[in-house]
Amino acid sequence: MHKRVTFRHGLLPYLLVAPQIIITLVFFIWPASQALYQSVLRQDPFGLRTTFVGLQNFQRLFADPSYLSSLQVTVVFSISVAALSMGAALLLAVMADRVIKGAGAYRTLIIWPYAVAPAVAGVLWLFMFTPSVGIISYFLLHEFGVRFNHRVDGTQAMGLVIFAAAWKQVSYNFLFFLAGLQSIPKSLIEAAAIDGAGPSRRFWTIIFPLLSPTTFFLLVINVVFAFFETFGIIHAVTNGGPGSPGATNILVYKVYNDGFIGLNLGSSAAQSVILMSIVIVLTVVQFKFIERRVHY
């Protein structure tokens, strides 16, 4: 039975939701509508002349090898960040769930990186891997003979930004996985242990299936994070390079390069529309299809 909330004054419900509606209009609807409008225009760099070109900006994008390369780089980057950050977070959450003594300090230390801004996280990893003064690059060279230089090696540059982005996101994933683990009834695990199931079998047949809703939710959140919130890391560590097209030039960084550096506003707006469409598709897939196939 649902209890229906009533308001004495008919205007009060609208006043309560007004701040959220205003924020959505100002920070999402208005910029999104501007991006849609500019994606069908071609402007000179100073904005003095505008020509309606229809879908030509989109057609040029998908015929541009640098854009297709950036799309491929983004897919590799997003999958790698999501897999690494979620795998590490799940391992740490399982370990934290078993810790009894000093559990609070252990969990606090893992959560700390979440308070670090993406650009700062990128700078931290940049210092550790800088070829001239980085402690890890020094260790790799003198212990394994590996010369690390992300400024000239595209594979190493990609690895560095993947590790930096995954490290930043591990804390967020850890919180959700730990909450999910602690919500699983201990009686199920104890019953499986009594029946002779080992720790590995208990995890893969009982614990992990019960964590599937959390896993699918985090998968979408991590992909969105890799697509949109890693601009600061890329900008601080590699500037989209090395090479041309850039080995780490993901889509959101290409939007910045084309729009703010190259002043190609029509192409940048079209890329923004494509990115927005990807997020909408991911959200629809999560809420309309994936969650219906996940069994608690």
XYZ file of C-alpha atoms in Angstrom:
296
model
C 0.000 0.000 0.000
C 1.466 3.346 -1.054
C 0.986 6.421 1.073
C 0.103 9.420 -1.071
C 1.774 12.703 -0.172
C -0.456 15.768 -0.390
C 0.500 19.428 -0.284
C -1.722 22.092 1.224
C -0.530 24.679 -1.266
C -0.701 23.695 -4.940
C 2.368 25.770 -5.877
C 4.703 24.129 -3.357
C 5.560 20.970 -5.433
C 6.575 23.138 -8.390
C 8.767 25.323 -6.168
C 10.502 22.221 -4.772
C 11.450 20.869 -8.201
C 12.181 24.284 -9.724
C 15.909 24.404 -8.736
C 16.567 21.038 -10.386
C 14.650 22.029 -13.515
C 16.556 25.331 -13.768
C 19.921 23.573 -13.355
C 18.988 21.013 -16.009
C 17.879 23.718 -18.431
C 20.973 25.895 -17.918
C 23.668 23.214 -17.766
C 22.300 20.504 -20.072
C 19.341 21.449 -22.279
C 20.734 24.823 -23.389
C 24.314 23.594 -24.184
C 22.951 20.454 -25.858
C 20.580 22.464 -28.039
C 23.438 24.825 -28.985
C 25.609 21.842 -29.951
C 22.805 20.441 -32.112
C 22.316 23.825 -33.791
C 26.021 24.431 -34.482
C 26.583 20.870 -35.724
C 24.666 21.726 -38.927
C 26.526 24.996 -39.492
C 29.928 25.974 -40.794
C 31.472 29.071 -39.241
C 34.626 30.993 -39.913
C 37.048 31.009 -36.919
C 35.911 34.481 -35.810
C 32.193 33.737 -35.997
C 31.563 36.474 -38.588
C 29.982 34.256 -41.241
C 27.787 31.191 -40.809
C 26.556 28.792 -43.473
C 23.978 26.060 -43.123
C 25.531 22.781 -44.342
C 23.081 20.152 -43.082
C 24.777 16.866 -42.198
C 28.047 17.604 -43.997
C 29.935 17.967 -40.695
C 28.922 14.420 -39.725
C 29.749 13.032 -43.182
C 33.205 14.598 -43.064
C 33.830 13.192 -39.603
C 33.170 9.598 -40.603
C 35.350 10.028 -43.702
C 38.193 11.522 -41.665
C 40.930 8.953 -40.795
C 42.009 10.965 -37.741
C 38.480 10.833 -36.311
C 38.186 7.095 -36.927
C 41.585 6.642 -35.270
C 40.401 8.697 -32.302
C 37.258 6.553 -32.077
C 39.363 3.387 -32.035
C 41.679 4.845 -29.389
C 38.655 5.776 -27.257
C 37.203 2.262 -27.443
C 40.520 0.666 -26.406
C 41.021 3.247 -23.673
C 37.480 2.903 -22.264
C 37.469 -0.897 -22.206
C 40.918 -0.992 -20.599
C 40.053 1.585 -17.922
C 36.746 -0.107 -17.074
C 38.273 -3.607 -16.915
C 41.318 -2.563 -14.882
C 39.524 -0.299 -12.417
C 36.629 -2.710 -11.833
C 38.892 -5.753 -11.507
C 41.186 -4.041 -9.011
C 38.248 -2.609 -7.066
C 36.524 -6.007 -6.819
C 39.724 -7.633 -5.545
C 40.241 -4.900 -2.947
C 36.575 -5.042 -1.892
C 36.741 -8.813 -1.353
C 39.873 -8.348 0.754
C 38.329 -5.456 2.722
C 35.205 -7.504 3.383
C 37.349 -10.124 5.119
C 39.478 -7.700 7.143
C 38.441 -7.483 10.787
C 41.311 -5.667 12.527
C 42.032 -2.198 11.150
C 39.213 -2.408 8.615
C 38.350 1.288 8.932
C 41.892 2.477 8.177
C 42.203 0.011 5.275
C 38.996 1.201 3.640
C 39.828 4.877 4.209
C 43.205 4.527 2.494
C 41.567 2.916 -0.538
C 38.886 5.621 -0.787
C 41.349 8.550 -0.636
C 42.175 8.661 -4.381
C 38.531 9.461 -5.126
C 39.100 12.954 -3.668
C 41.893 13.632 -6.169
C 40.941 15.617 -9.271
C 41.613 13.871 -12.621
C 44.205 16.468 -13.656
C 46.044 16.048 -10.333
C 45.945 12.263 -10.715
C 47.502 12.655 -14.157
C 50.277 14.875 -12.797
C 51.040 12.387 -9.993
C 51.483 9.534 -12.460
C 53.404 11.806 -14.813
C 55.969 12.553 -12.098
C 56.430 8.854 -11.357
C 56.944 7.949 -15.026
C 58.859 10.989 -16.282
C 61.915 9.547 -18.112
C 64.425 11.907 -16.468
C 63.289 12.050 -12.799
C 60.451 9.523 -12.394
C 61.064 6.882 -9.727
C 59.192 4.131 -11.581
C 60.859 4.882 -14.932
C 64.218 4.748 -13.093
C 63.270 1.386 -11.531
C 62.145 -0.055 -14.883
C 65.373 1.006 -16.566
C 67.822 -0.237 -13.919
C 65.999 -3.405 -12.820
C 64.458 -4.633 -16.081
C 66.305 -2.680 -18.752
C 63.044 -1.136 -20.005
C 63.484 2.412 -21.243
C 60.168 4.141 -20.526
C 59.394 7.296 -22.466
C 55.734 8.054 -23.007
C 56.622 11.154 -25.013
C 57.814 9.114 -28.008
C 56.217 5.679 -27.499
C 52.478 5.610 -28.172
C 51.911 2.247 -26.468
C 53.633 3.405 -23.296
C 51.691 6.672 -23.372
C 48.414 4.781 -23.665
C 49.408 2.473 -20.812
C 50.268 5.433 -18.605
C 46.942 7.237 -19.096
C 45.036 3.968 -18.633
C 46.749 3.338 -15.281
C 46.201 6.939 -14.169
C 42.497 6.888 -15.084
C 41.929 3.425 -13.581
C 43.674 4.433 -10.332
C 41.394 7.462 -10.076
C 38.263 5.334 -10.550
C 39.160 2.359 -8.329
C 37.924 4.087 -5.154
C 34.481 4.766 -6.622
C 34.110 1.153 -7.763
C 35.433 -0.104 -4.430
C 32.660 1.649 -2.482
C 29.907 0.045 -4.570
C 31.471 -3.424 -4.597
C 32.041 -3.348 -0.830
C 28.448 -2.258 -0.206
C 27.262 -5.048 -2.493
C 29.390 -7.656 -0.718
C 28.162 -6.598 2.708
C 24.527 -6.866 1.585
C 24.887 -10.549 0.641
C 23.379 -12.784 3.368
C 26.171 -14.583 5.206
C 23.896 -17.600 5.652
C 24.167 -18.391 1.914
C 27.954 -18.408 2.009
C 28.056 -20.429 5.235
C 25.647 -23.000 3.792
C 27.834 -23.391 0.693
C 30.923 -23.786 2.893
C 29.190 -26.501 4.913
C 28.361 -28.292 1.637
C 32.065 -28.342 0.800
C 32.348 -25.440 -1.681
C 35.770 -23.809 -1.591
C 36.382 -20.026 -1.530
C 36.778 -19.828 -5.327
C 33.619 -21.823 -6.025
C 31.635 -19.806 -3.457
C 32.753 -16.575 -5.106
C 31.928 -17.522 -8.711
C 28.654 -19.372 -8.017
C 27.158 -17.268 -5.207
C 28.899 -13.954 -4.584
C 29.645 -12.762 -8.119
C 26.144 -13.503 -9.538
C 24.620 -11.569 -6.631
C 26.939 -8.670 -7.479
C 25.834 -8.597 -11.118
C 23.493 -5.561 -10.732
C 26.341 -3.581 -9.165
C 28.751 -4.792 -11.848
C 26.499 -3.752 -14.743
C 25.836 -0.373 -13.161
C 29.559 0.244 -12.632
C 30.332 -0.905 -16.179
C 28.177 1.878 -17.638
C 29.485 4.450 -15.143
C 33.113 3.532 -15.895
C 32.629 3.723 -19.658
C 31.016 7.143 -19.288
C 33.887 8.204 -17.012
C 36.468 7.078 -19.578
C 34.625 8.868 -22.373
C 34.055 12.223 -20.667
C 35.886 12.698 -17.365
C 39.422 11.776 -18.357
C 40.129 14.973 -20.266
C 42.241 16.333 -17.391
C 44.383 13.192 -17.265
C 45.017 13.202 -21.022
C 45.754 16.917 -21.041
C 48.185 16.715 -18.120
C 50.048 13.587 -19.208
C 50.216 13.389 -23.007
C 48.243 16.257 -24.609
C 46.724 13.606 -26.858
C 50.095 12.492 -28.244
C 52.540 11.252 -29.150
C 52.413 11.058 -32.949
C 49.847 12.164 -35.480
C 47.068 11.184 -35.154
C 47.710 11.153 -31.407
C 48.104 7.784 -29.714
C 46.014 9.014 -26.766
C 43.768 11.447 -28.605
C 40.416 10.209 -27.300
C 37.141 11.678 -28.604
C 36.577 14.200 -25.844
C 40.114 15.541 -26.276
C 39.640 15.775 -30.043
C 36.514 17.874 -29.436
C 38.677 20.295 -27.443
C 41.475 20.307 -30.026
C 39.194 20.894 -33.004
C 36.950 23.419 -31.267
C 39.281 25.495 -29.073
C 42.665 25.011 -30.767
C 41.651 24.518 -34.429
C 38.546 26.784 -34.172
C 36.577 24.315 -36.306
C 33.343 24.888 -34.419
C 31.034 22.938 -36.737
C 33.127 19.774 -36.564
C 33.575 20.130 -32.806
C 29.808 20.530 -32.320
C 29.120 17.466 -34.482
C 31.581 15.439 -32.381
C 29.831 16.648 -29.218
C 26.490 15.472 -30.585
C 27.953 12.036 -31.346
C 29.365 11.788 -27.815
C 26.029 12.805 -26.340
C 24.309 10.141 -28.451
C 26.712 7.490 -27.158
C 25.892 8.379 -23.552
C 22.153 8.326 -24.256
C 22.472 4.895 -25.880
C 24.487 3.552 -22.928
C 21.929 4.856 -20.462
C 19.009 3.392 -22.399
C 20.786 0.034 -22.698
C 21.417 -0.032 -18.963
C 17.928 0.844 -17.801
C 15.862 -0.829 -20.543
C 17.732 -4.025 -21.371
C 20.589 -4.987 -19.056
C 18.809 -4.576 -15.717
C 15.903 -6.724 -16.949
C 18.288 -9.593 -17.634
C 20.051 -9.363 -14.278
C 18.653 -11.607 -11.586
C 19.051 -10.765 -7.937
